[in-house]
Amino acid sequence: MSAYTRIASLKTPGAFRAHTASLGLTLECEEHIETAPSSPLAAPLDADGFRLGNRFVIHPMEGWDGEPDGRPSELTRRRWRNFGVSGAKWIWGGEAMAVVHDGRANPNQVRIDASTRDSLAVMLDELLEAHRAAVGSTNDLLVGFQLTHSGRFCKPNRTDRLEPKIAYHHPLLDRKFGIAPDDPVMSDDELRLLIERFVEAARIAESCGAQFVDVKHCHGYLGHELLSAHTRRGPFGGPLENRMRFLREIVSGVRAATHLKIGVRLSAFDVVPYKPDPSKSVGTKLGPGVPEDYSGCLPYQYGFGVDRERPEAYDLSETVKLLEAMEAMEIRLINISAGSPYYNPHIQRPALFPPSDGYQPPEDPLIGCARQIEATAELKRRFPGLVIVGTAYSYLQEYLPHVAQWVVRSGRADAVGLGRIVLSYPELPADVLGAGKLTTNKLCRTFSDCTTAPRNGLVSGCFPLDPFYKALPAAVDLKRAKAAMR
Ligand SMILES: Cc1cc2nc3c(=O)[nH]c(=O)nc-3n(C[C@H](O)[C@H](O)[C@H](O)COP(=O)(O)O)c2cc1C
Ligand code: SF4
C-alpha cells in the first residue's frame, strides 16, 4: 500500500487544495472546469505564426510497436488516430522517430527515412482524418514529427541488448548500464554525419505534411546528453557553445533544406540518477528511490540543469543561457520536460506505481508535477516571447483541468501537454472543453504498465484501462512478467 494520498480519494477541489498545501506546494486548483469558449484552455494561441485552436498539446509517445523495418504498425497508427480524436490542437511530434537504424531505442521504434516515408505520410493523414471526423476543422491543428537518436539508450536490434552510442563517459550511468571505460565515444565525424541524417529526416517530414520538427533534446537521449558533455574534447564538448553545436547545426541545416517550423523538446533540468534503496528492497520488491552515490563526482558535471554542488537539486542557469541562444536562433516552440525515464523516472513522469526497472516513489508524485510546473513557469517568466508547453500533468488526474486552467490563465505556460492520460483517455481534451467534466474511470492512475510492458520487450499501451490493450495477447505476457517480479 502506497504511503501517499491517492488523488481519487480527494473528493473536491478544496480537498485537493488542502492536500497540496499540506505538502507545501504552490499549485493552484480552480474550483470549476470551464468549457469552450470561455475556458483559458479554449483560447487560440499564436505558435510561431500558426494560430492554434486551443491550449491542449499531445506529447510524443512511442509504443515500441513499429514494424522491424521501421514503418508504423496498425498499433502505431491507432495511437496516432487517438491523438487526432483527442481534440487537442497541437500534436507535438507524435512519437520519437529514429533518424538512423543504429539510433533506435528499441527494435520496434519507428524510423524516418526514404523507406518509411510513404507509411508515415499515411499515418499523418489518418490522424488528420480522425481529427476532422471527431472535432471538425484541421485548419487550427499543428502537427510535427519528433526526430531522435537514442544515444546511450540505443537498442536497435534486440530488446535485451543495449548498443549504446555515448557522447562521453558518465561515471554513474556507465556503471548503471554496464558501459566499460574503454567503450568508444561517438566521434565528431559520426556526429557530423548524424546532423545530415536529421536534416534529411526533416526533409522527409515536410514531404509527409508535417508542419514542424522537434529536434529532441530530452530524457537522456543523444541530443540531451550532448548538452552535458562538459568532459568531451573538441567541437561538441566543453563550453555551452560547443555543447549546443549539434542543435545549432541541425537547425541551420533544416532551415536551409525546408520551410518547417522548428521546436525543441528539452529536459530543462535534471538531477543525479536514482536507484531503489538497497536496504529497503526485498527480493524483487523495489525499495524507494535514493540517489546513486555521487560522492566521487563533485563538482557534478554530468548533467544539464543540475546543481553542481548539490546534484539532487536542479539549477536553471544554463537552461536560461540555452533558451537565450535558441531565441537568437529564432526557435520559438519549446516543450519543457525534465530528467529521464531510465535513471530518474520520478522526476520525468511522476507516478504512484513504479515501472519494473524503477523504484518506489521517493516523494509524493504531486511534488514531481509541481516541480515541472514551477520550473516551466520560471522559464516562461524569463522568456515571454517563446511559446512554452508544460509537462507532467497526468498525475493530477481529476484535477488536471483545474490546475491546467490556472497555469494557462496565469501565464505560467502557454499550453498544457498531455502524456500518459491520453493513452487511457484519448478524448479528455474534447470532454473538458465540450462538457466540462471527465469520465473518471478512464483517468490514468499511473500504474506504469505502459512503461513496464516495453521494459519487458512488449508493446506499450494502457493495459489496465484501455479495453483494446486488455484484450491483446501482450496483456497476458505482461501479467506473467509482473508476476515473476513479485
Ligand atoms: C509509453 C510512453 C512513451 C513515451 N514516448 C515518448 C517519446 O517518444 N518522446 C518523448 O519526448 N517523450 C515520450 N514519453 C514521455 C511523455 O511524453 C511525457 O513527457 C511523460 O509521460 C510525462 O507526462 P505525463 O505526466 O502527462 O505522462 C513517453 C512516455 C510514455 C509513458
Ligand atoms: S498503463 Fe495506463 S493507467 Fe498505467 S500509467 Fe500508463 S496510461 Fe496510465
Coordinates of C-alpha atoms and ligand atoms in Angstrom, one line a residue:
M1 CA 0.0 0.0 0.0
S2 CA 1.4 3.4 -1.0
A3 CA 2.3 5.9 1.7
Y4 CA 0.9 8.7 -0.4
T5 CA -2.6 10.0 -0.6
R6 CA -4.4 8.9 -3.7
I7 CA -5.8 11.7 -5.9
A8 CA -9.1 9.8 -6.3
S9 CA -9.6 10.0 -2.5
L10 CA -9.7 13.8 -2.7
K11 CA -13.3 14.4 -3.4
T12 CA -13.4 18.1 -4.1
P13 CA -11.1 20.8 -5.4
G14 CA -11.0 22.1 -1.8
A15 CA -9.7 18.7 -0.6
F16 CA -7.1 18.8 -3.4
R17 CA -6.0 22.3 -2.4
A18 CA -5.8 21.3 1.3
H19 CA -3.6 18.3 0.3
T20 CA -1.2 20.4 -1.9
A21 CA -1.0 23.0 0.9
S22 CA -0.1 20.2 3.4
L23 CA 2.8 19.3 1.0
G24 CA 3.9 22.9 0.9
L25 CA 3.2 23.2 -2.9
T26 CA 2.3 26.3 -4.7
L27 CA -0.1 24.5 -7.0
E28 CA -3.4 26.2 -7.5
C29 CA -6.6 24.3 -8.4
E30 CA -9.5 26.3 -9.8
E31 CA -12.9 25.4 -8.4
H32 CA -14.7 24.5 -11.7
I33 CA -13.9 23.1 -15.1
E34 CA -14.7 25.7 -17.7
T35 CA -15.9 24.8 -21.2
A36 CA -15.2 26.5 -24.5
P37 CA -15.3 29.3 -25.4
S38 CA -14.7 30.9 -22.0
S39 CA -12.1 28.4 -20.7
P40 CA -8.5 29.6 -20.9
L41 CA -7.7 26.2 -22.4
A42 CA -10.0 27.0 -25.3
A43 CA -8.3 30.2 -26.2
P44 CA -6.4 30.3 -29.5
L45 CA -2.6 30.6 -29.4
D46 CA -0.1 32.0 -31.9
A47 CA 2.6 29.4 -32.2
D48 CA 5.3 30.8 -34.4
G49 CA 2.9 32.3 -36.9
F50 CA 0.3 29.5 -36.7
R51 CA -3.0 30.0 -35.0
L52 CA -3.8 27.0 -32.8
G53 CA -7.3 26.3 -31.8
N54 CA -6.8 25.6 -28.2
R55 CA -4.1 25.1 -25.4
F56 CA -4.0 21.3 -25.3
V57 CA -1.0 19.6 -26.6
I58 CA -0.4 15.8 -27.1
H59 CA 3.1 14.9 -26.1
P60 CA 5.1 12.5 -28.2
M61 CA 4.6 8.9 -27.0
E62 CA 6.1 5.9 -28.7
G63 CA 4.6 2.5 -28.4
W64 CA 7.6 0.1 -29.1
D65 CA 5.2 -1.1 -31.8
G66 CA 6.7 -0.2 -35.2
E67 CA 7.5 -2.9 -37.7
P68 CA 11.0 -4.2 -37.6
D69 CA 11.7 -2.3 -40.9
G70 CA 10.8 1.0 -39.2
R71 CA 7.3 1.5 -40.6
P72 CA 4.5 2.2 -38.2
S73 CA 2.3 -0.8 -37.5
E74 CA -1.5 -0.8 -37.1
L75 CA -1.0 -0.3 -33.3
T76 CA 1.1 2.8 -34.0
R77 CA -1.5 4.2 -36.4
R78 CA -4.3 3.5 -33.9
R79 CA -2.4 5.6 -31.3
W80 CA -2.0 8.5 -33.8
R81 CA -5.7 8.3 -34.7
N82 CA -6.4 8.6 -31.0
F83 CA -4.2 11.7 -30.8
G84 CA -6.3 13.2 -33.6
V85 CA -9.6 12.3 -31.9
S86 CA -8.5 13.9 -28.6
G87 CA -9.4 17.4 -29.7
A88 CA -6.0 18.8 -28.7
K89 CA -4.9 21.3 -31.4
W90 CA -1.2 20.7 -31.1
I91 CA 0.3 17.2 -31.8
W92 CA 3.9 17.7 -30.6
G93 CA 5.9 15.1 -32.5
G94 CA 3.6 12.1 -32.4
E95 CA 6.4 10.0 -31.1
A96 CA 10.2 9.7 -31.2
M97 CA 11.3 8.7 -34.7
A98 CA 14.8 7.4 -35.1
V99 CA 16.7 9.1 -37.9
V100 CA 19.0 6.1 -38.4
H101 CA 18.7 2.4 -37.6
D102 CA 21.5 2.4 -35.0
G103 CA 19.9 5.2 -33.2
R104 CA 16.7 3.3 -32.4
A105 CA 15.7 3.0 -28.7
N106 CA 14.2 -0.5 -29.5
P107 CA 13.9 -2.8 -32.4
N108 CA 10.4 -1.6 -33.0
Q109 CA 11.0 2.2 -32.9
V110 CA 9.6 3.9 -35.9
R111 CA 12.3 5.2 -38.3
I112 CA 12.1 8.2 -40.6
D113 CA 13.9 7.7 -43.9
A114 CA 13.0 7.3 -47.6
S115 CA 11.9 3.7 -47.0
T116 CA 9.3 4.6 -44.4
R117 CA 8.2 8.0 -45.8
D118 CA 5.0 6.8 -47.5
S119 CA 3.7 5.0 -44.4
L120 CA 4.5 8.0 -42.2
A121 CA 2.5 10.2 -44.6
V122 CA -0.4 7.7 -44.4
M123 CA -0.3 7.8 -40.6
L124 CA -0.3 11.5 -40.5
D125 CA -3.3 11.6 -42.9
E126 CA -5.2 9.2 -40.7
L127 CA -4.6 11.4 -37.7
L128 CA -5.9 14.4 -39.6
E129 CA -8.9 12.5 -40.8
A130 CA -9.7 11.2 -37.3
H131 CA -9.5 14.8 -36.0
R132 CA -11.8 16.1 -38.7
A133 CA -14.3 13.3 -38.0
A134 CA -14.2 13.9 -34.2
V135 CA -13.9 17.6 -33.8
G136 CA -14.1 19.3 -37.2
S137 CA -11.5 21.5 -38.9
T138 CA -7.8 20.8 -39.1
N139 CA -7.0 24.4 -40.1
D140 CA -6.1 25.2 -36.5
L141 CA -4.3 21.9 -35.8
L142 CA -0.5 21.9 -35.7
V143 CA 1.3 18.5 -36.2
G144 CA 5.0 17.9 -36.1
F145 CA 7.3 14.9 -36.1
Q146 CA 9.8 14.3 -33.3
L147 CA 13.3 13.4 -34.6
T148 CA 15.7 11.4 -32.4
H149 CA 18.8 9.4 -31.9
S150 CA 18.7 7.4 -28.6
G151 CA 22.4 7.7 -27.9
R152 CA 23.3 5.9 -24.6
F153 CA 19.9 4.1 -24.7
C154 CA 20.0 2.6 -28.2
K155 CA 18.7 -1.0 -28.5
P156 CA 18.3 -1.2 -32.3
N157 CA 18.5 -5.0 -32.7
R158 CA 17.3 -6.7 -29.5
T159 CA 15.0 -5.7 -26.7
D160 CA 17.5 -7.1 -24.2
R161 CA 20.8 -5.7 -25.6
L162 CA 21.9 -2.1 -25.2
E163 CA 24.1 -0.9 -28.1
P164 CA 25.0 2.5 -26.7
K165 CA 26.4 5.4 -28.6
I166 CA 27.7 7.7 -26.0
A167 CA 28.7 11.4 -26.2
Y168 CA 31.1 11.0 -23.2
H169 CA 31.8 8.6 -20.3
H170 CA 29.4 9.3 -17.5
P171 CA 30.7 7.7 -14.3
L172 CA 27.3 6.9 -12.8
L173 CA 25.4 6.0 -15.9
D174 CA 28.3 3.9 -17.3
R175 CA 28.2 1.9 -14.1
K176 CA 24.4 1.6 -14.0
F177 CA 24.1 0.4 -17.6
G178 CA 27.3 -1.7 -17.9
I179 CA 29.4 0.6 -20.2
A180 CA 33.1 -0.1 -19.9
P181 CA 35.7 2.7 -19.5
D182 CA 37.2 1.8 -22.9
D183 CA 33.9 1.6 -24.8
P184 CA 34.1 4.0 -27.7
V185 CA 32.7 7.5 -27.6
M186 CA 30.9 8.8 -30.8
S187 CA 33.4 10.7 -32.9
D188 CA 33.0 14.2 -34.2
D189 CA 32.7 12.8 -37.7
E190 CA 29.9 10.4 -36.6
L191 CA 28.1 13.4 -35.1
R192 CA 28.5 15.4 -38.3
L193 CA 27.1 12.6 -40.4
L194 CA 24.2 12.3 -38.0
I195 CA 23.4 16.0 -38.3
E196 CA 23.0 15.3 -42.1
R197 CA 20.6 12.5 -41.3
F198 CA 18.5 14.8 -39.0
V199 CA 18.3 17.3 -41.9
E200 CA 17.3 14.6 -44.3
A201 CA 14.7 13.3 -41.9
A202 CA 13.3 16.9 -41.7
R203 CA 13.0 17.0 -45.4
I204 CA 11.0 13.7 -45.3
A205 CA 8.8 15.1 -42.5
E206 CA 8.0 18.1 -44.7
S207 CA 7.2 15.9 -47.6
C208 CA 4.8 13.9 -45.4
G209 CA 2.9 17.1 -44.5
A210 CA 4.4 17.7 -41.0
Q211 CA 4.4 21.4 -40.1
F212 CA 7.3 21.3 -37.8
V213 CA 10.0 19.0 -36.5
D214 CA 11.1 18.6 -32.9
V215 CA 14.8 18.3 -32.6
K216 CA 14.6 16.1 -29.5
H217 CA 16.9 17.2 -26.6
C218 CA 15.4 15.4 -23.6
H219 CA 15.3 12.3 -21.5
G220 CA 18.9 11.2 -21.6
Y221 CA 19.0 10.6 -25.4
L222 CA 21.8 11.8 -27.6
G223 CA 20.8 15.5 -28.1
H224 CA 20.2 15.8 -24.3
E225 CA 23.4 14.0 -23.4
L226 CA 25.4 16.3 -25.6
L227 CA 24.2 19.3 -23.6
S228 CA 26.1 17.9 -20.6
A229 CA 29.2 16.9 -22.5
H230 CA 31.4 19.1 -20.3
T231 CA 34.2 16.5 -20.3
R232 CA 34.2 15.8 -24.0
R233 CA 37.0 17.3 -26.0
G234 CA 36.6 19.0 -29.4
P235 CA 33.9 21.0 -31.1
F236 CA 30.9 19.2 -29.4
G237 CA 32.1 19.3 -25.8
G238 CA 33.3 21.7 -23.1
P239 CA 31.7 25.2 -23.1
L240 CA 28.0 25.5 -23.7
E241 CA 28.6 27.0 -27.1
N242 CA 30.1 23.6 -28.1
R243 CA 27.6 21.5 -26.3
M244 CA 24.8 23.1 -28.3
R245 CA 26.6 22.8 -31.6
F246 CA 24.7 19.7 -32.5
L247 CA 21.4 21.5 -32.1
R248 CA 22.7 24.6 -33.9
E249 CA 23.9 22.7 -36.9
I250 CA 20.8 20.6 -37.2
V251 CA 18.7 23.8 -37.0
S252 CA 20.6 25.6 -39.7
G253 CA 20.6 22.6 -41.9
V254 CA 16.8 22.1 -41.5
R255 CA 16.3 25.9 -42.2
A256 CA 18.3 25.6 -45.4
A257 CA 16.5 22.5 -46.6
T258 CA 12.9 23.0 -45.6
H259 CA 10.3 25.6 -44.7
L260 CA 9.4 23.8 -41.5
K261 CA 9.0 25.4 -38.1
I262 CA 11.4 24.1 -35.5
G263 CA 10.6 23.0 -32.0
V264 CA 12.8 21.6 -29.2
R265 CA 11.6 19.2 -26.5
L266 CA 14.0 19.8 -23.7
S267 CA 14.9 18.2 -20.4
A268 CA 15.2 21.7 -18.9
F269 CA 16.6 20.3 -15.7
D270 CA 17.8 17.1 -14.2
V271 CA 19.1 15.5 -11.1
V272 CA 21.5 12.6 -10.4
P273 CA 20.4 9.1 -11.4
Y274 CA 18.4 7.3 -8.7
K275 CA 18.2 3.6 -7.8
P276 CA 16.0 1.5 -5.4
D277 CA 17.2 1.8 -1.9
P278 CA 19.1 -1.5 -1.5
S279 CA 18.5 -1.6 2.3
K280 CA 14.7 -1.5 1.7
S281 CA 14.5 -3.7 -1.4
V282 CA 13.4 -7.2 -0.6
G283 CA 13.9 -9.9 -3.2
T284 CA 12.3 -8.4 -6.4
K285 CA 10.3 -5.9 -4.4
L286 CA 11.7 -2.4 -5.2
G287 CA 12.6 0.0 -2.4
P288 CA 12.1 3.7 -2.6
G289 CA 14.3 5.7 -4.8
V290 CA 17.6 7.1 -3.5
P291 CA 20.3 8.9 -5.4
E292 CA 23.2 6.9 -6.8
D293 CA 26.4 7.5 -4.8
Y294 CA 27.8 10.6 -6.4
S295 CA 30.4 11.5 -3.7
G296 CA 33.3 10.9 -6.1
C297 CA 31.8 13.1 -8.8
L298 CA 31.8 16.6 -7.2
P299 CA 31.6 19.2 -8.5
Y300 CA 29.0 17.4 -10.6
Q301 CA 29.5 18.0 -14.3
Y302 CA 27.5 15.1 -15.7
G303 CA 24.1 16.6 -16.2
F304 CA 22.3 19.5 -17.8
G305 CA 20.4 21.8 -15.5
V306 CA 21.8 20.1 -12.4
D307 CA 23.1 21.9 -9.3
R308 CA 26.9 21.2 -9.5
E309 CA 27.4 21.2 -5.7
R310 CA 24.2 19.5 -4.7
P311 CA 23.2 17.4 -7.7
E312 CA 20.0 16.2 -6.1
A313 CA 18.7 19.7 -6.9
Y314 CA 18.2 21.4 -10.2
D315 CA 19.7 24.6 -11.5
L316 CA 18.2 26.5 -14.4
S317 CA 21.1 28.9 -15.0
E318 CA 22.5 27.1 -18.1
T319 CA 19.0 26.3 -19.3
V320 CA 18.4 30.1 -19.4
K321 CA 21.5 30.5 -21.5
L322 CA 20.4 27.8 -23.8
L323 CA 17.0 29.3 -24.3
E324 CA 18.6 32.7 -24.9
A325 CA 20.6 31.0 -27.7
M326 CA 17.6 29.3 -29.1
E327 CA 15.7 32.5 -29.1
A328 CA 18.6 34.1 -31.0
M329 CA 18.3 31.1 -33.5
E330 CA 14.6 32.0 -33.9
I331 CA 13.4 28.8 -32.4
R332 CA 10.1 29.7 -30.8
L333 CA 8.4 26.4 -29.9
I334 CA 9.7 24.8 -26.7
N335 CA 8.3 21.8 -24.9
I336 CA 9.7 21.7 -21.4
S337 CA 10.3 18.2 -19.8
A338 CA 12.8 17.1 -17.3
G339 CA 15.1 14.2 -16.3
S340 CA 14.9 10.8 -17.9
P341 CA 12.7 7.7 -17.7
Y342 CA 15.8 5.5 -17.4
Y343 CA 17.5 7.0 -14.4
N344 CA 15.2 9.2 -12.5
P345 CA 11.6 8.5 -13.6
H346 CA 10.0 10.2 -10.6
I347 CA 11.4 13.5 -12.0
Q348 CA 10.3 12.8 -15.6
R349 CA 6.9 11.1 -15.2
P350 CA 5.5 11.2 -11.6
A351 CA 3.7 8.0 -10.7
L352 CA 2.3 6.2 -7.7
F353 CA 3.3 2.8 -9.0
P354 CA 6.8 2.3 -10.4
P355 CA 7.7 0.7 -13.7
S356 CA 9.6 -2.6 -13.4
D357 CA 13.0 -1.0 -13.8
G358 CA 12.2 1.9 -11.4
Y359 CA 11.8 2.3 -7.7
Q360 CA 9.0 3.2 -5.3
P361 CA 8.4 7.0 -5.4
P362 CA 10.8 8.8 -3.1
E363 CA 8.3 11.7 -2.8
D364 CA 4.6 12.3 -3.2
P365 CA 4.3 12.3 -7.0
L366 CA 2.4 15.6 -6.8
I367 CA 5.8 17.1 -5.8
G368 CA 7.1 15.9 -9.2
C369 CA 4.2 17.6 -11.0
A370 CA 4.7 20.8 -9.1
R371 CA 8.4 20.8 -9.7
Q372 CA 7.9 20.7 -13.5
I373 CA 5.1 23.3 -13.4
E374 CA 7.3 25.7 -11.3
A375 CA 10.4 25.4 -13.4
T376 CA 8.3 25.9 -16.6
A377 CA 6.7 29.0 -15.1
E378 CA 10.1 30.4 -14.2
L379 CA 11.3 29.9 -17.8
K380 CA 8.1 31.4 -19.2
R381 CA 8.5 34.4 -17.0
R382 CA 12.0 34.9 -18.3
F383 CA 11.1 34.2 -22.0
P384 CA 7.7 35.7 -22.6
G385 CA 8.4 35.6 -26.4
L386 CA 8.8 31.8 -26.5
V387 CA 5.8 29.5 -26.9
I388 CA 6.2 27.2 -23.9
V389 CA 4.4 23.8 -23.4
G390 CA 4.4 22.3 -20.0
T391 CA 4.6 18.6 -19.0
A392 CA 3.8 16.2 -16.1
Y393 CA 0.1 16.8 -15.8
S394 CA -1.2 13.2 -16.0
Y395 CA -0.7 12.5 -12.3
L396 CA -3.1 15.4 -11.5
Q397 CA -5.9 13.1 -12.6
E398 CA -9.4 14.5 -11.6
Y399 CA -7.8 17.9 -11.1
L400 CA -5.8 18.1 -14.3
P401 CA -8.2 20.6 -15.9
H402 CA -8.5 22.7 -12.8
V403 CA -4.7 23.1 -12.4
A404 CA -4.2 23.4 -16.2
Q405 CA -6.7 26.3 -16.3
W406 CA -4.8 28.1 -13.5
V407 CA -1.4 27.5 -15.3
V408 CA -2.6 28.9 -18.6
R409 CA -4.8 31.7 -17.1
S410 CA -1.8 32.9 -15.0
G411 CA 0.6 32.7 -17.9
R412 CA 2.8 30.0 -16.3
A413 CA 2.8 28.1 -19.6
D414 CA 1.2 28.8 -23.0
A415 CA -0.1 25.3 -23.4
V416 CA -0.6 22.1 -21.4
G417 CA 0.9 18.9 -22.7
L418 CA -0.7 15.5 -22.1
G419 CA 1.2 12.3 -21.9
R420 CA 0.0 9.0 -20.3
I421 CA -3.5 10.3 -19.7
V422 CA -4.1 10.3 -23.4
L423 CA -3.3 6.6 -23.6
S424 CA -6.0 5.8 -21.1
Y425 CA -8.4 8.6 -22.0
P426 CA -7.9 10.0 -25.5
E427 CA -11.0 12.2 -25.5
L428 CA -10.0 14.1 -22.4
P429 CA -9.4 17.5 -24.1
A430 CA -12.7 17.2 -26.0
D431 CA -14.6 16.3 -22.8
V432 CA -13.0 19.2 -20.8
L433 CA -13.8 21.8 -23.5
G434 CA -17.1 20.4 -24.6
A435 CA -18.8 19.0 -21.4
G436 CA -16.7 20.4 -18.6
K437 CA -16.5 17.1 -17.0
L438 CA -14.4 13.9 -17.0
T439 CA -15.1 10.2 -17.2
T440 CA -13.3 9.2 -14.1
N441 CA -12.9 5.5 -14.9
K442 CA -10.8 6.4 -17.8
L443 CA -8.3 8.5 -15.8
C444 CA -4.7 7.3 -15.8
R445 CA -3.9 6.2 -12.3
T446 CA -0.1 5.9 -13.1
F447 CA 0.1 2.2 -12.9
S448 CA 3.1 2.4 -15.2
D449 CA 2.2 -0.6 -17.3
C450 CA 2.8 1.5 -20.4
T451 CA 6.5 1.6 -19.3
T452 CA 6.7 -1.8 -17.7
A453 CA 5.5 -3.6 -20.8
P454 CA 8.2 -2.2 -23.1
R455 CA 10.8 -2.8 -20.4
N456 CA 9.9 -6.4 -20.8
G457 CA 10.1 -6.5 -24.6
L458 CA 6.3 -5.9 -25.1
V459 CA 4.4 -3.2 -26.9
S460 CA 3.3 -0.2 -24.9
G461 CA -0.2 0.8 -24.2
C462 CA -2.7 1.3 -21.4
F463 CA -3.2 -2.3 -20.5
P464 CA -5.2 -1.6 -17.3
L465 CA -7.7 0.8 -18.7
D466 CA -7.9 0.6 -22.5
P467 CA -10.2 -2.4 -23.4
F468 CA -8.3 -2.8 -26.7
Y469 CA -5.0 -3.4 -24.9
K470 CA -6.7 -5.5 -22.2
A471 CA -7.7 -7.9 -24.9
L472 CA -4.3 -8.2 -26.6
P473 CA -2.2 -11.4 -26.1
A474 CA 0.6 -9.0 -24.8
A475 CA -1.7 -8.3 -21.8
V476 CA -1.2 -12.0 -20.7
D477 CA 2.6 -11.7 -21.3
L478 CA 2.7 -8.6 -19.2
K479 CA 0.8 -10.2 -16.3
R480 CA 3.3 -13.1 -16.4
A481 CA 6.2 -10.7 -16.4
K482 CA 4.8 -8.7 -13.5
A483 CA 4.0 -11.9 -11.5
A484 CA 7.6 -13.0 -12.0
M485 CA 8.7 -9.8 -10.4
R486 CA 6.7 -10.2 -7.2
Ligands
LIG1 C1 4.7 5.0 -23.1 C2 5.4 6.3 -23.1 C3 6.1 6.6 -24.3 C4 6.7 7.9 -24.4 N1 7.4 8.2 -25.5 C5 8.0 9.4 -25.6 C6 8.5 9.8 -26.8 O1 8.5 9.1 -27.9 N2 9.1 11.1 -26.9 C7 9.1 11.9 -25.8 O2 9.6 13.0 -25.9 N3 8.6 11.5 -24.6 C8 8.0 10.4 -24.5 N4 7.3 10.0 -23.4 C9 7.3 11.0 -22.2 C10 5.9 11.7 -22.3 O3 5.8 12.5 -23.5 C11 5.7 12.6 -21.1 O4 6.8 13.5 -21.0 C12 5.7 11.9 -19.8 O5 4.8 10.8 -19.9 C13 5.2 12.8 -18.7 O6 3.9 13.4 -19.0 P1 2.6 12.8 -18.3 O7 2.8 13.0 -16.9 O8 1.4 13.6 -18.9 O9 2.5 11.3 -18.7 C14 6.7 8.8 -23.3 C15 6.0 8.4 -22.1 C16 5.3 7.2 -22.0 C17 4.6 6.8 -20.8
SF4_2 S1 -0.7 2.0 -18.2 FE1 -2.5 3.3 -18.4 S2 -3.0 3.8 -16.2 FE2 -0.9 3.0 -16.3 S3 0.4 4.7 -16.4 FE3 0.1 4.0 -18.5 S4 -1.6 5.2 -19.2 FE4 -1.6 5.4 -17.0

